[in-house]
CSV table of C-alpha atoms in Angstrom, one decimal:
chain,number,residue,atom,x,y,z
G,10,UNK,CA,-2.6,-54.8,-9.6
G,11,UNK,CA,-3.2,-57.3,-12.0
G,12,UNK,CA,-4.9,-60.4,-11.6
G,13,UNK,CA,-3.5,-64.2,-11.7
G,14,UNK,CA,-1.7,-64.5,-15.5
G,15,UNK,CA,-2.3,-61.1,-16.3
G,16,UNK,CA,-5.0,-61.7,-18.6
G,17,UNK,CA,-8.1,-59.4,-17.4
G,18,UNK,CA,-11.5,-60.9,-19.3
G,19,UNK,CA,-13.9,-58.4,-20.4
G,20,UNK,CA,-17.6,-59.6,-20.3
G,21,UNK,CA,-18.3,-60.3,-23.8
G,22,UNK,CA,-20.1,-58.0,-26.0
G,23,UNK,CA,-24.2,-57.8,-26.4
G,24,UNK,CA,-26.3,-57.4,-29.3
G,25,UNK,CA,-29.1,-54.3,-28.8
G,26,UNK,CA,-32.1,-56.8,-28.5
G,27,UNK,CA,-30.4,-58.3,-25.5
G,28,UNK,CA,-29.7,-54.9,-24.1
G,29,UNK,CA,-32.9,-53.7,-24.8
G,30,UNK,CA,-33.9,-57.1,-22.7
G,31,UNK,CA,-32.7,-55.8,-19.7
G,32,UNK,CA,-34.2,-52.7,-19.4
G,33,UNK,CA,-37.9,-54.1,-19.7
G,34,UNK,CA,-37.4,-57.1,-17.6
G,35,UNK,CA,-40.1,-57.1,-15.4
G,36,UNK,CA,-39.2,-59.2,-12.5
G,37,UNK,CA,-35.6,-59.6,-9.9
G,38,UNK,CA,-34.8,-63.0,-11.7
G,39,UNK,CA,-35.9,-62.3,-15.4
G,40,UNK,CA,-33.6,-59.2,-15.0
G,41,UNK,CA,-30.9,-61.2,-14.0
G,42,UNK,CA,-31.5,-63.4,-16.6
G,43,UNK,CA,-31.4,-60.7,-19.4
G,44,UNK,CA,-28.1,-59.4,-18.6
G,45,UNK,CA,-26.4,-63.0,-18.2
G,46,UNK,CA,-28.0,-63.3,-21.7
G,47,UNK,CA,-26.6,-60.2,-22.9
G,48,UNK,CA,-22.9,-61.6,-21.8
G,49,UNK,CA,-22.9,-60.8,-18.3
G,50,UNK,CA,-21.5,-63.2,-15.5
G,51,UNK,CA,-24.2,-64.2,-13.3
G,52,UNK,CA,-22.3,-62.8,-10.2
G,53,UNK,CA,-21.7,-59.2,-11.8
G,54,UNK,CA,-25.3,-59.4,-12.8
G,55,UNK,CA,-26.3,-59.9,-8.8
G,56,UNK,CA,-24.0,-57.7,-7.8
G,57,UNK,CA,-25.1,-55.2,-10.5
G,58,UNK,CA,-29.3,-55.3,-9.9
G,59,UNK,CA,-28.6,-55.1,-5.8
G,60,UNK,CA,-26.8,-51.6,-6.9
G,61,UNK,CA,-29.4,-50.3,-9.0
G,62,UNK,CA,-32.2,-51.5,-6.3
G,63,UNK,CA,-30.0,-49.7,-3.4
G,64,UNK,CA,-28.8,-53.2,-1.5
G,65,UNK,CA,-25.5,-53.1,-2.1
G,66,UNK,CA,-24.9,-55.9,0.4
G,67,UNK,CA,-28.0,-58.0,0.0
G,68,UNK,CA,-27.5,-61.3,-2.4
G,69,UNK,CA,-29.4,-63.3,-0.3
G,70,UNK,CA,-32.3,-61.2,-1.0
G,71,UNK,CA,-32.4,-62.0,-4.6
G,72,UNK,CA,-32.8,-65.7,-3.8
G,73,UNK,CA,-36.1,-64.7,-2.0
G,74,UNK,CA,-37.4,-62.3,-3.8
G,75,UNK,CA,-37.0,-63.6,-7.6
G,76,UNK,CA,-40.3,-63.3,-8.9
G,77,UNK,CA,-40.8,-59.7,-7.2
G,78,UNK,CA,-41.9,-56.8,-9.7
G,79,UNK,CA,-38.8,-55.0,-10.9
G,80,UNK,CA,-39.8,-51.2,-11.6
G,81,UNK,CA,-39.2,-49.6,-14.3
G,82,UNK,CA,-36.9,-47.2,-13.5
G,83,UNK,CA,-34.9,-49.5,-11.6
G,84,UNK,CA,-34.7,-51.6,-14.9
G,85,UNK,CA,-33.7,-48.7,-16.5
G,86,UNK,CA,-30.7,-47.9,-14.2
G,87,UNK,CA,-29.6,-51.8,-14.0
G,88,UNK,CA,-29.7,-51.5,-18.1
G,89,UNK,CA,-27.4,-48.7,-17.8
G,90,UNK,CA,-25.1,-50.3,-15.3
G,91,UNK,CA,-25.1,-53.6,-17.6
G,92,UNK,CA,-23.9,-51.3,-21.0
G,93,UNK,CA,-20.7,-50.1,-19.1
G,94,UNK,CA,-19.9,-53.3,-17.6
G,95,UNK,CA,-20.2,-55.0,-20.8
G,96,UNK,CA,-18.0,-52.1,-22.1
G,97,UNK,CA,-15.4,-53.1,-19.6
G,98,UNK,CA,-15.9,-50.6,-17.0
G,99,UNK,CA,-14.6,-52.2,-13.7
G,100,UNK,CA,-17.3,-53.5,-11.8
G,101,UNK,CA,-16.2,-51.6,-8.5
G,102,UNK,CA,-16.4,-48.4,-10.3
G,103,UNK,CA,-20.3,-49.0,-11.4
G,104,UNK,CA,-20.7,-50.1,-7.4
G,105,UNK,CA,-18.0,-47.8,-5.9
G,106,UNK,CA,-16.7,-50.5,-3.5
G,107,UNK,CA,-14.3,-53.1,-3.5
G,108,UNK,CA,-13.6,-55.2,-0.3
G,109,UNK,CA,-9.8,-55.6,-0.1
G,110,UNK,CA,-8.0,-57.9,2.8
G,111,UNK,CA,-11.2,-57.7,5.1
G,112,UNK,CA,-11.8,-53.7,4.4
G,113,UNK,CA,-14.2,-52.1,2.3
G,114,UNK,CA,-12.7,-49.7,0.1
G,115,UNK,CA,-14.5,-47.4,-1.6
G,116,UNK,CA,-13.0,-46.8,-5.7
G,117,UNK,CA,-13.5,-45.2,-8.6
G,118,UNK,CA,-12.3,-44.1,-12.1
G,119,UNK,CA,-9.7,-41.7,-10.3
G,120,UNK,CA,-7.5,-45.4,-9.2
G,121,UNK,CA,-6.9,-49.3,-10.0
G,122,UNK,CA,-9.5,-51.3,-8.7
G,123,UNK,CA,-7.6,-53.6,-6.4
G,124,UNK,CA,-7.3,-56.7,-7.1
G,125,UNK,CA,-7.2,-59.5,-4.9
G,126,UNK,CA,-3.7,-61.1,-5.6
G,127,UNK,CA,-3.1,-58.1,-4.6
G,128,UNK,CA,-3.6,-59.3,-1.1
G,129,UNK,CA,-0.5,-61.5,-1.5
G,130,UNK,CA,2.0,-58.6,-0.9
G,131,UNK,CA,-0.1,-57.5,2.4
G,132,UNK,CA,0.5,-61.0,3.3
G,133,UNK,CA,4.4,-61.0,3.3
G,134,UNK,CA,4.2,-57.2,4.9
G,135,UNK,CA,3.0,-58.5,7.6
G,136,UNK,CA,4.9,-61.7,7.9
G,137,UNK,CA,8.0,-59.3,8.1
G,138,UNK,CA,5.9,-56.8,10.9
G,139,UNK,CA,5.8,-58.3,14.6
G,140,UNK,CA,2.3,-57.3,15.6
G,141,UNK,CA,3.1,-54.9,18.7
G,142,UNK,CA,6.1,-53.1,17.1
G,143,UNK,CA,6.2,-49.4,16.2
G,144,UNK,CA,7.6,-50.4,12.8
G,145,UNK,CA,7.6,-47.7,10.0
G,146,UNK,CA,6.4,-48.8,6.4
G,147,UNK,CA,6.0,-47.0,3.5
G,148,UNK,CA,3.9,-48.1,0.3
G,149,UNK,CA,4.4,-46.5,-2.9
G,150,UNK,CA,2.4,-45.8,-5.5
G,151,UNK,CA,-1.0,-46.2,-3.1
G,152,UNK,CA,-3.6,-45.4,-5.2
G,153,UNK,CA,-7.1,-46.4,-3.2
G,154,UNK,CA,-4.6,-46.6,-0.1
G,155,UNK,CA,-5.7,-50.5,0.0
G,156,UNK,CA,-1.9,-51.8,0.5
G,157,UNK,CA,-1.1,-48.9,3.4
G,158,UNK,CA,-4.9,-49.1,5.0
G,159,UNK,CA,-4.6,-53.2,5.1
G,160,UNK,CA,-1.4,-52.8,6.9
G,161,UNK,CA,-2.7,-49.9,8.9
G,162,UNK,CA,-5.3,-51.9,10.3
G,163,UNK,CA,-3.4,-55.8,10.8
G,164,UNK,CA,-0.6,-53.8,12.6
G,165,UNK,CA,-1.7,-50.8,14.7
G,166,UNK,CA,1.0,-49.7,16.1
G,167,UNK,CA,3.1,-49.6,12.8
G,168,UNK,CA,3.3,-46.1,11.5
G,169,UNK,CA,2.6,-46.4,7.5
G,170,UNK,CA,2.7,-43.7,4.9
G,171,UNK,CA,1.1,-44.1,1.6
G,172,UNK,CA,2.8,-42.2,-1.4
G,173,UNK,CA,1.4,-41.7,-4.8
G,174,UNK,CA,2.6,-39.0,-7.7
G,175,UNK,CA,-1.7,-38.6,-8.7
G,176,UNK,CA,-3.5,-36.2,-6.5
G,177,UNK,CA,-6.8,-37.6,-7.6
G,178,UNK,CA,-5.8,-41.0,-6.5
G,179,UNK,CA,-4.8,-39.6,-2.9
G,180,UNK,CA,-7.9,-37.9,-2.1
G,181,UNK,CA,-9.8,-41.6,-3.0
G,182,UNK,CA,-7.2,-43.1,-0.5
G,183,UNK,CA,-7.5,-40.6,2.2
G,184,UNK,CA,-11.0,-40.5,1.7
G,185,UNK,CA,-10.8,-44.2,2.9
G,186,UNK,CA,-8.7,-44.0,5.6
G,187,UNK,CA,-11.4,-41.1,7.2
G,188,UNK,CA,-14.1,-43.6,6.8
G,189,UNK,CA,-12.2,-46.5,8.0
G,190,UNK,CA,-10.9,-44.2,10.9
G,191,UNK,CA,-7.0,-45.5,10.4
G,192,UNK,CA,-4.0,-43.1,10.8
G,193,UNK,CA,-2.0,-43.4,7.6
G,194,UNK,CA,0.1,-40.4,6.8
G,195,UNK,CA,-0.5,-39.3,3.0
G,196,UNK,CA,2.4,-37.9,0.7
G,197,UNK,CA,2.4,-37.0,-3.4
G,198,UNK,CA,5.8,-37.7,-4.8
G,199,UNK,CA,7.3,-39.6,-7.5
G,200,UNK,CA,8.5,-42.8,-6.4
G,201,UNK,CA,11.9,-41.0,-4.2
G,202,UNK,CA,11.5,-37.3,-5.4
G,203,UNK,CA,10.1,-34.5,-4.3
G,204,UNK,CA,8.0,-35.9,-1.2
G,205,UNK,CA,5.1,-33.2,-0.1
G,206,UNK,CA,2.7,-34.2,3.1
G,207,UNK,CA,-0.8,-34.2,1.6
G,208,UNK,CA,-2.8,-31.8,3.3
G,209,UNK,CA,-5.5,-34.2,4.6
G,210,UNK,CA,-4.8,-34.9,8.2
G,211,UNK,CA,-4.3,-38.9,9.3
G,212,UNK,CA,-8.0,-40.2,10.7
G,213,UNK,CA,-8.2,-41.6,14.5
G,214,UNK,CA,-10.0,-44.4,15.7
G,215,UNK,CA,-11.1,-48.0,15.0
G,216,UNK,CA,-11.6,-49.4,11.8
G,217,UNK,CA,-14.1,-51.8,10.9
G,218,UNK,CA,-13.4,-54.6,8.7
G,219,UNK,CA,-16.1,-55.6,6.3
G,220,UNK,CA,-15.2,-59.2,6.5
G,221,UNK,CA,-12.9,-61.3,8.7
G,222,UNK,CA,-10.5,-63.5,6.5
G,223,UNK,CA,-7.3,-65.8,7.7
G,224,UNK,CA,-4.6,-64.3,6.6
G,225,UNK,CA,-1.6,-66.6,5.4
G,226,UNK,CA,0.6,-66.4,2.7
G,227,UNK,CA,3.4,-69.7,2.0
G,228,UNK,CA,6.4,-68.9,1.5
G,229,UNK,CA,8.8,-70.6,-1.1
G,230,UNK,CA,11.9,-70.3,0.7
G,231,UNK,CA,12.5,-73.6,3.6
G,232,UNK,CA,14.5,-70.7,5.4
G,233,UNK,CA,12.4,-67.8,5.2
G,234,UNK,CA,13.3,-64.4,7.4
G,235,UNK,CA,12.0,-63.8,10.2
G,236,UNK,CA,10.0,-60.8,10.4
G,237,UNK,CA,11.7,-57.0,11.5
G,238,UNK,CA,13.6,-57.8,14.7
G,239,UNK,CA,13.7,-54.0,15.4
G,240,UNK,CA,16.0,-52.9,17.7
G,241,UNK,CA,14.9,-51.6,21.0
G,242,UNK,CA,11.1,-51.8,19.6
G,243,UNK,CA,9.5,-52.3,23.2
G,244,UNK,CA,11.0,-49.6,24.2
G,245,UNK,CA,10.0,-47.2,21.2
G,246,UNK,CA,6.9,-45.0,21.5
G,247,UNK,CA,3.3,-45.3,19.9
G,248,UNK,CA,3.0,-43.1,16.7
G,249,UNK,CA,2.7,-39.8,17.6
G,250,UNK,CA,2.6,-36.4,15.6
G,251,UNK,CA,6.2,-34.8,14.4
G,252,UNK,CA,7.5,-32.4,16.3
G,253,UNK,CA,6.9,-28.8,15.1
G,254,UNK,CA,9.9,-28.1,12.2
G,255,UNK,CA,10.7,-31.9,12.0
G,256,UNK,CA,10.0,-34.2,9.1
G,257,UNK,CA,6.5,-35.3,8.6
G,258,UNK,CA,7.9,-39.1,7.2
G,259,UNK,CA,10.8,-41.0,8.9
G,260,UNK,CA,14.7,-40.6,7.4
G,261,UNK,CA,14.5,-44.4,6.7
G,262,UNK,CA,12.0,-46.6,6.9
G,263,UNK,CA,11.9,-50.4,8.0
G,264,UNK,CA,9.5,-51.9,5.4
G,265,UNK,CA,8.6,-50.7,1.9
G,266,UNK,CA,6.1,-52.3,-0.2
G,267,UNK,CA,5.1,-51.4,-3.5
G,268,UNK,CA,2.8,-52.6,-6.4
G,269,UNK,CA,3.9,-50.2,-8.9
G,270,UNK,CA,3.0,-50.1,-13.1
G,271,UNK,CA,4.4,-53.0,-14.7
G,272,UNK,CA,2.6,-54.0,-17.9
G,273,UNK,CA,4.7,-53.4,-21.3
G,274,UNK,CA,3.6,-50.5,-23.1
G,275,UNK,CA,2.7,-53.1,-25.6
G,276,UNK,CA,1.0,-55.4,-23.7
G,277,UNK,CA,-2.0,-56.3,-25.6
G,278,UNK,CA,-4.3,-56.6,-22.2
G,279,UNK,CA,-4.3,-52.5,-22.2
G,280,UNK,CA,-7.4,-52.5,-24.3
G,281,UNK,CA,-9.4,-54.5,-21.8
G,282,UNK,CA,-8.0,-51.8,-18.7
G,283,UNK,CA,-8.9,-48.7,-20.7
G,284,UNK,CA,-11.2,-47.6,-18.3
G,285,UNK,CA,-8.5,-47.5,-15.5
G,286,UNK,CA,-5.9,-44.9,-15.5
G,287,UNK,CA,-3.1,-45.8,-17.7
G,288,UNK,CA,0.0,-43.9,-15.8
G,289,UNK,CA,-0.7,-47.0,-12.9
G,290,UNK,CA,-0.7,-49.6,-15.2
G,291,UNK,CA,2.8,-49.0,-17.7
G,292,UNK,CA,5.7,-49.3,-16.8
G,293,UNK,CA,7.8,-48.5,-19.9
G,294,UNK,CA,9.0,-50.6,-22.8
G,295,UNK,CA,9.2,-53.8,-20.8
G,296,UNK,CA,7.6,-52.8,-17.6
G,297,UNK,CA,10.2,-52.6,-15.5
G,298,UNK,CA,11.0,-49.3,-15.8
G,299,UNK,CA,9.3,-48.2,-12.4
G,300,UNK,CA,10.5,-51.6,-10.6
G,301,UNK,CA,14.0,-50.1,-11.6
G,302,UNK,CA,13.6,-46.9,-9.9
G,303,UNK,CA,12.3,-48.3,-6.7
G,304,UNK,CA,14.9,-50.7,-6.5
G,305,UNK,CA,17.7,-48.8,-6.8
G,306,UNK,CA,16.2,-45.9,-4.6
G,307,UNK,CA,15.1,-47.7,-1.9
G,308,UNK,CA,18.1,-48.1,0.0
G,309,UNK,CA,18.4,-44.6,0.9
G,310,UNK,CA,15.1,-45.0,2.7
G,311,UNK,CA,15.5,-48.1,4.0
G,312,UNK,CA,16.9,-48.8,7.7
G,313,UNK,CA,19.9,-51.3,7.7
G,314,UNK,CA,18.2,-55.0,7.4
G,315,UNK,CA,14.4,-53.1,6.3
G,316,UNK,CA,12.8,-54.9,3.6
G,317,UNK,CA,11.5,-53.6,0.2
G,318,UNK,CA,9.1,-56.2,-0.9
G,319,UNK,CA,7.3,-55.8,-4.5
G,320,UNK,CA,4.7,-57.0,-7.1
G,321,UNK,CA,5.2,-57.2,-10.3
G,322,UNK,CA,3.9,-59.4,-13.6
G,323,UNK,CA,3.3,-63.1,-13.2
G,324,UNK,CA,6.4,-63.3,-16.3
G,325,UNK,CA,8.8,-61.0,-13.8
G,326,UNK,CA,9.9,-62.5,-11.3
G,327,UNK,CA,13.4,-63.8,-12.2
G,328,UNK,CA,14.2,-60.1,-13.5
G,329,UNK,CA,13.3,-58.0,-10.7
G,330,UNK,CA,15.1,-61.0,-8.4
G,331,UNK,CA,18.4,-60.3,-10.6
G,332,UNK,CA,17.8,-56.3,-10.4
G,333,UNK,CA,17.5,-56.7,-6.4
G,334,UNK,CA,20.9,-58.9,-6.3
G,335,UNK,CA,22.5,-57.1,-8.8
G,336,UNK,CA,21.9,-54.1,-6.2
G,337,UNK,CA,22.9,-55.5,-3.3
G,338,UNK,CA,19.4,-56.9,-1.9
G,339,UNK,CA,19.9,-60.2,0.5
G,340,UNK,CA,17.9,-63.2,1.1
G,341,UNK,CA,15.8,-62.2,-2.1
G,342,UNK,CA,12.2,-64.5,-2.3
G,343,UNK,CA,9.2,-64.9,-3.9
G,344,UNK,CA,5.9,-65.0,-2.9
G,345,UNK,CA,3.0,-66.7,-5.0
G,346,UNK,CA,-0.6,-65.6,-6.1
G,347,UNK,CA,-3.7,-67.0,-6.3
G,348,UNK,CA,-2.9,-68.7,-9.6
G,349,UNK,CA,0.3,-69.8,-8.6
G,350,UNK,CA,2.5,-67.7,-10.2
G,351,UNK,CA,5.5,-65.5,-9.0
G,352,UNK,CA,3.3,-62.3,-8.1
G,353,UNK,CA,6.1,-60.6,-5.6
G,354,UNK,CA,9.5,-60.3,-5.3
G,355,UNK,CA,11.3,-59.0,-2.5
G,356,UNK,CA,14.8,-58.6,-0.5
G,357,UNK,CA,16.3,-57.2,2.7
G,358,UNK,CA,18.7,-54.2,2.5
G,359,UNK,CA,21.9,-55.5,4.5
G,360,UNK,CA,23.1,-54.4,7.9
G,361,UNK,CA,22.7,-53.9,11.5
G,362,UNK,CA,20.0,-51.6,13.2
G,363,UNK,CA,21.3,-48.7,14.8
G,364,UNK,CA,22.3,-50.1,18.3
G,365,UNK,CA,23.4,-52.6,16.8
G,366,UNK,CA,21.5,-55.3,17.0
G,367,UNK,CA,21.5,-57.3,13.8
G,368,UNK,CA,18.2,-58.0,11.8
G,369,UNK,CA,19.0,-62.0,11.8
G,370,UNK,CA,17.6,-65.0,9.3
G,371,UNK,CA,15.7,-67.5,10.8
């Protein structure tokens, strides 16, 4: 989940004066003032002080209340807060909360911090998922459960699984989908082996957002697909729980996404993301290793015309568009981040559905 470029930009380091400045700062603003001094960005510095007061959600506060007396233990904790993030800890880790395609996620050491190009491969899941269709998607390597719980809650009466090899990193994402009250189904696995249900069971009820957001995402292609013509979907039923001795995930499944490892185990940006966990972040000697393995097991859990639809490095794409050819993948695209690059790359595994009912181009 890296950001536009791939180049993460740790907050520069401060000198123990400034530091020291910070934690006997005696009002809101001089405070703020302190840690932008110290090397902080002034945003990280709000965000940061609103933590250590207990407003999480209250910028506007710090506009009218500037010259209000800062305590001093509350100094204290916002010095302590400003040491790591200037150390590169993640700024949702020091906050626990990261707002990810209009849901508010809550993160820690345990999984990435999402990032919001991120969002871009949520975008083309959903182009590909008609909004009332039972469709069954599968996102691998879940982590915080962001990509699965986005999807959960544009499309709710897909059926998503989230899948992740890290225990750690499935409690955090099933922790979120309790609080957000979505159903996805949790499994640990490695990529296509050795799937186990996780023994949290799915949540029930509404979510609700923590901001509203349009949605879009352009495509590159003047002849993009359409999305999942499934076959016989009105007449398919609302998710409901397997049957007792049956499967707890699908045989095949009509959408997979995945944003799994992909930097180089080389890649000189690993020093700034030492604070995340390092088996979600390389991907071998040239970081494809995982983007390999997906590709060529996906489509023996795909359905016939399903889509497998995955990020990678902004430097990628033309290799994993190769790999997915090379396999068999048709009308392979792209999809663009926020900076403009190549951030996803994804194809649709040929044939007809099973009535037969072909899964058609535009």
């Amino acid at each position: 989940m890296m950001g536009a470029g791939d180049d993460p930009t740790p907050p520069m380091p401060a000198s123990a004066s400034a530091l020291d400045a910070i934690g006997t700062a005696e009002s809101v603003t001089d405070a703020v003032r302190a840690a932008q001094a110290a090397g902080l960005e002034r945003l990280d510095a709000q965000w940061l002080l609103l933590h250590a007061l207990g407003r999480p959600l209250a910028r506007a506060w710090l506009l009218a209340h500037g010259d209000e007396p800062l305590a001093r233990d509350a100094a204290q904790r916002y010095a302590a807060l400003c040491r790591q993030r200037l150390d590169g800890v993640p700024l949702a880790y020091l906050t626990g909360e990261r707002g990810f395609h209009g849901l508010l996620l809550r993160v820690d050491a345990r999984v990435l911090d999402p990032r919001p190009d991120t969002e871009t491969l949520v975008d083309w899941a959903l182009e590909r998922l008609p909004p009332d269709a039972p469709a069954t998607v599968l996102d691998l390597g879940t982590g915080s459960g962001a990509i699965a719980l986005a999807i959960q809650y544009a499309r709710p009466a897909a059926r998503v699984w989230g899948l992740d090899v890290s225990a750690d990193a499935l409690a955090v994402a099933a922790d979120n989908g309790r609080r957000l009250g979505l159903p996805v189904r949790w499994l640990r696995g490695r990529w296509w082996n050795d799937w186990t249900p996780y023994p949290d069971a799915p949540a029930t009820g509404p979510a609700t957002p923590h901001h509203d957001r349009d949605h879009t995402a352009p495509a590159e292609s003047t002849d993009p697909a359409q999305p999942l013509a499934l076959a016989g979907s009105a007449d398919r039923a609302l998710p409901t729980a397997p049957a007792e001795g049956a499967s707890p995930w699908p045989a095949r499944f009509d959408l997979v996404v995945a944003n799994p490892p992909y930097l180089r185990a080389d890649d000189p940006h690993l020093a700034a993301l030492r604070h995340e966990p390092r088996q979600a972040l390389v991907g071998g000697p040239d970081g494809l290793d995982d983007l390999r393995a997906i590709a060529a097991g996906a489509p023996s859990r795909l359905a016939p015309g399903g889509w497998l639809l995955l990020e990678h490095g902004w430097d990628q794409a033309d290799a994993v568009a190769a790999l997915l050819r090379h396999l068999g993948y048709a009308d392979v695209e792209h999809r663009r981040d926020l900076g403009g690059h190549r951030r996803c790359t994804g194809g649709r595994w040929p044939g007809t559905a099973p009535s037969g009912a072909p899964l058609t181009r535009a």
